[in-house]
Tab-separated table of C-alpha atoms and ligand atoms in Angstrom:
chain	number	residue	atom	x	y	z
C	1	HIS	CA	-1.526	8.038	94.713
C	2	ALA	CA	-2.744	10.854	96.694
C	3	GLU	CA	-5.997	12.886	96.384
C	4	LEU	CA	-6.673	16.399	97.589
C	5	TYR	CA	-9.196	15.869	100.114
C	6	ALA	CA	-9.773	19.367	101.622
C	7	THR	CA	-7.949	22.627	101.996
C	8	LEU	CA	-7.626	23.465	105.616
C	9	VAL	CA	-8.524	26.991	106.688
C	10	SER	CA	-8.494	28.481	110.013
C	11	GLU	CA	-10.905	31.296	111.104
C	12	GLY	CA	-11.451	33.616	108.277
C	13	THR	CA	-10.469	32.504	104.891
C	14	GLU	CA	-6.769	32.198	105.092
C	15	GLN	CA	-5.476	28.926	103.760
C	16	GLN	CA	-3.570	27.035	106.368
C	17	GLY	CA	-2.570	23.757	104.540
C	18	TYR	CA	-3.883	20.829	102.502
C	19	LEU	CA	-5.139	17.578	103.539
C	20	PHE	CA	-4.104	14.715	101.357
C	21	VAL	CA	-5.556	11.109	101.386
C	22	PHE	CA	-3.345	8.450	100.318
C	23	ARG	CA	-4.805	5.281	98.921
C	24	ASP	CA	-3.411	2.104	97.761
C	25	ARG	CA	-4.316	2.301	94.104
C	26	THR	CA	-2.527	-0.920	93.232
C	27	GLU	CA	-4.870	-2.938	95.496
C	28	GLU	CA	-7.794	-1.152	93.911
C	29	GLU	CA	-6.530	-1.826	90.504
C	30	ARG	CA	-6.173	-5.381	91.347
C	31	ILE	CA	-9.792	-5.619	92.671
C	32	ASP	CA	-10.877	-3.949	89.565
C	33	GLU	CA	-9.083	-6.277	87.344
C	34	ILE	CA	-10.531	-9.251	89.123
C	35	LYS	CA	-13.992	-7.777	88.720
C	36	ASN	CA	-13.491	-7.255	85.050
C	37	GLU	CA	-12.060	-10.749	84.445
C	38	PHE	CA	-15.087	-12.018	86.417
C	39	ILE	CA	-17.530	-10.077	84.275
C	40	SER	CA	-16.013	-11.141	81.061
C	41	ILE	CA	-16.016	-14.838	82.229
C	42	VAL	CA	-19.597	-14.527	83.422
C	43	SER	CA	-20.707	-13.088	80.322
C	44	HIS	CA	-19.010	-15.801	78.220
C	45	GLU	CA	-19.069	-18.901	80.116
C	46	LEU	CA	-22.341	-18.459	81.924
C	47	ARG	CA	-24.518	-16.862	79.257
C	48	THR	CA	-23.655	-19.372	76.506
C	49	PRO	CA	-24.911	-22.495	78.179
C	50	LEU	CA	-27.864	-20.530	79.800
C	51	ALA	CA	-28.874	-19.341	76.330
C	52	SER	CA	-28.887	-22.966	75.039
C	53	VAL	CA	-30.846	-24.252	78.067
C	54	LEU	CA	-33.476	-21.745	77.497
C	55	GLY	CA	-33.644	-22.070	73.823
C	56	PHE	CA	-34.031	-25.822	74.041
C	57	ILE	CA	-36.645	-25.643	76.826
C	58	GLU	CA	-38.758	-23.236	74.535
C	59	ILE	CA	-38.584	-25.522	71.760
C	60	LEU	CA	-39.638	-28.420	73.949
C	61	LEU	CA	-42.473	-26.336	75.376
C	62	HIS	CA	-43.827	-25.090	72.106
C	63	ARG	CA	-43.207	-27.737	69.471
C	64	GLU	CA	-44.568	-31.319	69.091
C	65	LEU	CA	-41.399	-33.412	68.725
C	66	PRO	CA	-40.725	-37.143	68.270
C	67	LYS	CA	-39.798	-38.850	71.412
C	68	ASP	CA	-36.055	-39.444	70.418
C	69	LYS	CA	-35.550	-35.720	69.553
C	70	GLN	CA	-37.060	-34.712	72.872
C	71	LYS	CA	-34.547	-36.944	74.657
C	72	LYS	CA	-31.524	-35.475	72.745
C	73	TYR	CA	-32.640	-31.927	73.634
C	74	MET	CA	-33.093	-32.938	77.133
C	75	GLU	CA	-29.608	-34.437	77.386
C	76	THR	CA	-28.237	-31.142	75.969
C	77	ILE	CA	-30.000	-29.199	78.715
C	78	TYR	CA	-28.700	-31.555	81.130
C	79	SER	CA	-25.073	-31.182	80.214
C	80	GLU	CA	-25.370	-27.408	79.763
C	81	ALA	CA	-26.790	-27.170	83.204
C	82	GLN	CA	-24.064	-29.294	84.436
C	83	ARG	CA	-21.536	-27.052	82.975
C	84	LEU	CA	-22.956	-23.959	84.736
C	85	SER	CA	-23.200	-25.762	87.988
C	86	ASN	CA	-19.382	-26.856	87.667
C	87	LEU	CA	-18.385	-23.241	86.867
C	88	ILE	CA	-20.247	-21.822	89.858
C	89	ASN	CA	-18.994	-24.540	92.329
C	90	ASP	CA	-15.424	-23.858	90.978
C	91	PHE	CA	-15.864	-20.141	91.443
C	92	LEU	CA	-17.204	-20.404	95.059
C	93	ASP	CA	-14.589	-23.006	95.910
C	94	LEU	CA	-11.738	-20.691	94.899
C	95	GLN	CA	-13.383	-17.567	96.705
C	96	ARG	CA	-13.460	-19.656	99.814
C	97	MET	CA	-9.945	-20.891	99.478
C	98	GLU	CA	-8.514	-17.439	98.623
C	99	SER	CA	-10.267	-15.705	101.581
C	100	GLY	CA	-8.860	-18.242	103.924
C	101	ARG	CA	-12.254	-19.783	104.806
C	102	GLN	CA	-11.365	-23.148	103.565
C	103	SER	CA	-10.799	-25.653	106.431
C	104	TYR	CA	-9.106	-28.878	105.873
C	105	HIS	CA	-9.801	-32.176	107.521
C	106	PHE	CA	-6.516	-34.126	107.351
C	107	ALA	CA	-6.541	-38.002	107.676
C	108	PRO	CA	-4.451	-40.640	106.260
C	109	VAL	CA	-5.164	-41.240	102.445
C	110	HIS	CA	-4.049	-44.302	100.563
C	111	LEU	CA	-3.078	-42.749	97.213
C	112	PRO	CA	-2.888	-45.747	95.038
C	113	ASP	CA	-6.516	-46.688	96.001
C	114	MET	CA	-7.635	-43.229	95.335
C	115	LEU	CA	-6.052	-42.827	92.056
C	116	ARG	CA	-7.242	-46.144	90.847
C	117	ASP	CA	-10.791	-45.297	91.885
C	118	ILE	CA	-10.436	-41.881	89.912
C	119	ALA	CA	-8.812	-43.593	87.006
C	120	GLU	CA	-11.776	-46.212	86.693
C	121	GLN	CA	-14.300	-43.311	86.651
C	122	TRP	CA	-12.400	-41.509	83.848
C	123	GLN	CA	-12.016	-44.578	81.987
C	124	ASP	CA	-15.715	-45.042	82.018
C	125	LYS	CA	-16.261	-41.658	80.607
C	126	GLN	CA	-13.424	-41.209	78.174
C	127	ARG	CA	-11.585	-43.328	75.608
C	128	HIS	CA	-8.177	-42.639	77.226
C	129	ARG	CA	-6.628	-45.454	79.246
C	130	VAL	CA	-5.290	-44.145	82.719
C	131	ASN	CA	-2.327	-46.396	83.552
C	132	ILE	CA	-0.921	-46.223	87.132
C	133	HIS	CA	2.717	-47.108	87.723
C	134	HIS	CA	3.364	-47.739	91.283
C	135	GLU	CA	7.132	-47.660	91.387
C	136	THR	CA	8.068	-48.558	94.791
C	137	GLY	CA	5.535	-51.359	95.381
C	138	LYS	CA	5.265	-49.922	98.922
C	139	GLU	CA	2.169	-48.612	100.609
C	140	LEU	CA	2.018	-44.993	99.858
C	141	TRP	CA	-0.073	-42.951	102.399
C	142	VAL	CA	-0.293	-39.071	102.490
C	143	ARG	CA	-1.906	-36.956	105.202
C	144	ALA	CA	-4.670	-35.176	103.263
C	145	ASP	CA	-8.109	-33.825	103.149
C	146	VAL	CA	-9.590	-36.709	101.146
C	147	ASP	CA	-12.230	-34.648	99.228
C	148	ARG	CA	-9.794	-31.868	98.329
C	149	ILE	CA	-6.956	-34.011	97.259
C	150	ARG	CA	-9.415	-35.918	95.245
C	151	GLN	CA	-10.338	-32.665	93.567
C	152	VAL	CA	-6.683	-32.057	92.721
C	153	PHE	CA	-6.315	-35.444	90.857
C	154	ASP	CA	-9.714	-35.076	89.264
C	155	ASN	CA	-8.662	-31.686	87.831
C	156	LEU	CA	-5.179	-32.829	86.645
C	157	ILE	CA	-6.321	-36.121	85.156
C	158	SER	CA	-9.271	-34.330	83.466
C	159	ASN	CA	-6.831	-31.773	82.064
C	160	ALA	CA	-4.377	-34.514	80.936
C	161	ILE	CA	-7.303	-36.105	78.988
C	162	LYS	CA	-8.901	-33.030	77.733
C	163	TYR	CA	-5.802	-31.615	76.286
C	164	SER	CA	-4.511	-34.563	74.564
C	165	PRO	CA	-7.246	-35.246	71.959
C	166	GLY	CA	-5.147	-37.115	69.713
C	167	ALA	CA	-3.738	-39.677	72.359
C	168	ASP	CA	-5.247	-42.779	73.818
C	169	HIS	CA	-3.723	-42.948	77.333
C	170	ILE	CA	-2.101	-41.046	80.131
C	171	ASP	CA	0.449	-42.378	82.674
C	172	ILE	CA	0.497	-41.829	86.399
C	173	TYR	CA	3.675	-42.470	88.260
C	174	LEU	CA	3.922	-42.898	92.015
C	175	SER	CA	7.113	-42.913	94.044
C	176	ALA	CA	8.310	-42.061	97.554
C	177	ASP	CA	11.669	-40.925	98.780
C	178	GLN	CA	12.782	-39.529	102.102
C	179	GLY	CA	9.345	-38.832	103.401
C	180	ARG	CA	7.954	-37.312	100.237
C	181	VAL	CA	5.568	-38.869	97.887
C	182	THR	CA	5.856	-37.709	94.212
C	183	ILE	CA	3.044	-38.122	91.853
C	184	ALA	CA	3.555	-37.432	88.087
C	185	ILE	CA	0.708	-37.253	85.703
C	186	GLN	CA	2.037	-37.430	82.161
C	187	ASP	CA	0.032	-36.766	78.926
C	188	TYR	CA	1.093	-36.899	75.227
C	189	GLY	CA	-1.008	-34.016	74.174
C	190	LEU	CA	-0.856	-30.423	73.002
C	191	GLY	CA	1.683	-29.189	75.560
C	192	ILE	CA	1.907	-25.812	77.291
C	193	PRO	CA	3.605	-22.851	75.433
C	194	GLU	CA	6.638	-21.395	77.210
C	195	GLU	CA	5.168	-17.949	77.460
C	196	ALA	CA	2.310	-19.236	79.624
C	197	ARG	CA	4.728	-20.375	82.325
C	198	GLY	CA	4.209	-17.421	84.724
C	199	ASN	CA	0.351	-17.616	84.420
C	200	MET	CA	-0.465	-21.278	84.481
C	201	PHE	CA	-1.893	-21.204	88.065
C	202	SER	CA	-3.539	-17.721	87.994
C	203	LYS	CA	-7.436	-17.836	87.974
C	204	PHE	CA	-9.222	-17.406	84.714
C	205	PHE	CA	-5.994	-17.994	82.839
C	206	ARG	CA	-6.500	-20.167	79.639
C	207	VAL	CA	-3.961	-20.789	76.772
C	208	ASP	CA	-5.311	-18.943	73.879
C	209	ASN	CA	-3.785	-21.079	71.042
C	210	SER	CA	-5.696	-22.079	67.954
C	211	ASP	CA	-5.011	-25.764	68.755
C	212	ARG	CA	-7.399	-25.553	71.776
C	213	ARG	CA	-10.068	-23.007	71.071
C	214	GLN	CA	-12.805	-25.600	70.859
C	215	ILE	CA	-11.900	-27.280	74.250
C	216	GLY	CA	-14.200	-25.733	76.990
C	217	GLY	CA	-12.988	-24.591	80.420
C	218	THR	CA	-13.027	-21.799	82.792
C	219	GLY	CA	-9.393	-21.282	83.629
C	220	LEU	CA	-10.233	-21.884	87.402
C	221	GLY	CA	-9.034	-25.632	87.601
C	222	LEU	CA	-5.331	-25.155	88.148
C	223	ALA	CA	-5.820	-22.024	90.462
C	224	ILE	CA	-7.838	-24.313	92.733
C	225	VAL	CA	-5.318	-27.247	92.446
C	226	LYS	CA	-2.568	-24.729	93.615
C	227	GLU	CA	-4.567	-23.528	96.510
C	228	ILE	CA	-5.343	-26.995	97.743
C	229	ILE	CA	-1.650	-28.120	97.322
C	230	GLU	CA	-0.542	-25.039	99.236
C	231	GLY	CA	-3.188	-25.923	102.002
C	232	HIS	CA	-1.300	-29.355	102.240
C	233	HIS	CA	2.224	-27.725	102.298
C	234	GLY	CA	2.900	-29.609	99.080
C	235	LEU	CA	4.492	-28.564	95.803
C	236	ILE	CA	3.298	-28.514	92.271
C	237	THR	CA	5.457	-28.013	89.059
C	238	TYR	CA	5.201	-29.034	85.432
C	239	THR	CA	7.221	-29.718	82.429
C	240	SER	CA	6.030	-29.448	78.987
C	241	GLU	CA	6.935	-29.588	75.385
C	242	MET	CA	4.575	-28.144	72.753
C	243	GLY	CA	3.152	-30.881	70.521
C	244	HIS	CA	4.589	-33.630	72.701
C	245	GLY	CA	2.938	-33.352	75.920
C	246	THR	CA	2.863	-32.387	79.627
C	247	THR	CA	3.763	-33.797	82.970
C	248	PHE	CA	2.376	-32.340	86.175
C	249	GLN	CA	4.209	-33.306	89.330
C	250	LEU	CA	3.214	-33.135	92.762
C	251	GLU	CA	4.990	-33.671	95.946
C	252	LEU	CA	3.231	-34.360	99.280
C	253	ALA	CA	4.557	-35.236	102.756
C	254	GLN	CA	4.460	-38.951	103.157
C	255	PHE	CA	2.433	-40.137	106.172
C	256	GLU	CA	4.000	-43.089	108.085
C	257	ILE	CA	4.708	-43.752	111.703
C	258	ALA	CA	6.910	-46.470	113.103
C	259	ASP	CA	5.805	-48.568	115.996
C	260	MET	CA	8.053	-49.751	118.933
C	261	ASP	CA	9.816	-52.159	116.824
C	262	GLY	CA	10.439	-49.811	113.936
C	263	ARG	CA	7.695	-51.278	111.734
C	264	ILE	CA	5.725	-48.832	109.698
C	265	VAL	CA	2.050	-48.635	111.049
C	266	ILE	CA	-0.636	-46.454	109.552
C	267	LEU	CA	-3.091	-44.865	111.885
C	268	GLU	CA	-6.585	-44.757	110.582
C	269	ASP	CA	-8.062	-42.196	112.706
C	270	ASP	CA	-7.294	-38.371	112.547
C	271	ASP	CA	-7.599	-38.120	116.195
C	272	ASN	CA	-4.515	-40.117	116.635
C	273	LEU	CA	-2.433	-37.725	114.478
C	274	ALA	CA	-1.606	-35.207	117.299
G	1	LIG	P1	-9.433	-24.827	81.867
G	1	LIG	O1	-8.923	-26.173	81.538
G	1	LIG	O2	-10.695	-24.688	82.554
G	1	LIG	O3	-9.103	-23.782	80.825
G	1	LIG	P2	-7.163	-24.886	83.882
G	1	LIG	O4	-6.924	-23.795	84.956
G	1	LIG	O5	-7.398	-26.194	84.274
G	1	LIG	O6	-8.401	-24.275	83.098
G	1	LIG	O7	-6.055	-24.840	82.771
G	1	LIG	C1	-5.524	-23.554	82.334
G	1	LIG	C2	-4.895	-23.669	80.915
G	1	LIG	O8	-3.797	-24.441	80.937
G	1	LIG	C3	-5.950	-24.478	80.044
G	1	LIG	O9	-6.767	-23.510	79.333
G	1	LIG	C4	-5.035	-25.092	79.067
G	1	LIG	O10	-4.703	-24.458	77.805
G	1	LIG	C5	-3.647	-25.286	79.776
G	1	LIG	N1	-3.485	-26.664	80.227
G	1	LIG	C6	-3.724	-27.158	81.646
G	1	LIG	N2	-3.431	-28.499	81.708
G	1	LIG	C7	-2.858	-28.889	80.554
G	1	LIG	C8	-2.353	-30.076	79.874
G	1	LIG	N3	-2.134	-31.173	80.625
G	1	LIG	N4	-1.820	-29.959	78.762
G	1	LIG	C9	-1.940	-28.850	77.947
G	1	LIG	N5	-2.582	-27.756	78.428
G	1	LIG	C10	-2.884	-27.754	79.698
């Protein structure tokens, strides 16, 4: 796209030429699109919980209510404020990652321990059982940023549970082969329509099917997951069948170092990794 910026004239008024300015409209359009998406998500996802927080506080301030009702309203305020906070954190995380300001602190992470820990937390909150199948029986370590990789599994496990309202469990399979660790998170839920394939990891993308309109979310989770996995030089893919379920599969580089006798030793300290 070019815009006429000025008409060049020399002394007098005789026209000598034109000055055009070339601008990359596609980049501008992309930024506009992101801004519009952001505005629409802000108006919907931020205003709704904020309105309910304000509404309940107003009732608590101006009405005499029995203790149990007061407690119920305060719990609603708490969970709505939590939702706001999650959205803002997700959005800031993604901004930081996309702008390249995310720094990763790599260290050996024992995957089975981490997954068991996350599974326990989810089981306390939800009725889904989280089964971990550790196929190799071997120790599985990866070199990862522990907080970020935890965020990945938190997101994927939470999605697997959230989008399988009719199921009572999910399965996680761990295996290792030729220096790669594979983690598969399988659910028996709603599935992902084929037409969503190209967009699943785009930010703000949500599947807009009638089967999941009531399920809350921001469409930022998988975009964050993808950024983190790329930061770890890993791979994420999925297979899915509508009405039957979805499996997200991650591949990460296995972390193992052999000692002088060829035994595998795990270094506990990041400084030793160089
Ligand atoms: P959110 O869950 O906040 O909408 P995500 O980025 O985590 O955002 O996921 C994007 C969309 O992908 C979701 O809206 C959902 O429809 C779909 N999705 C993600 N994980 C699953 C899953 N395990 N099963 C079915 N659909 C899923």
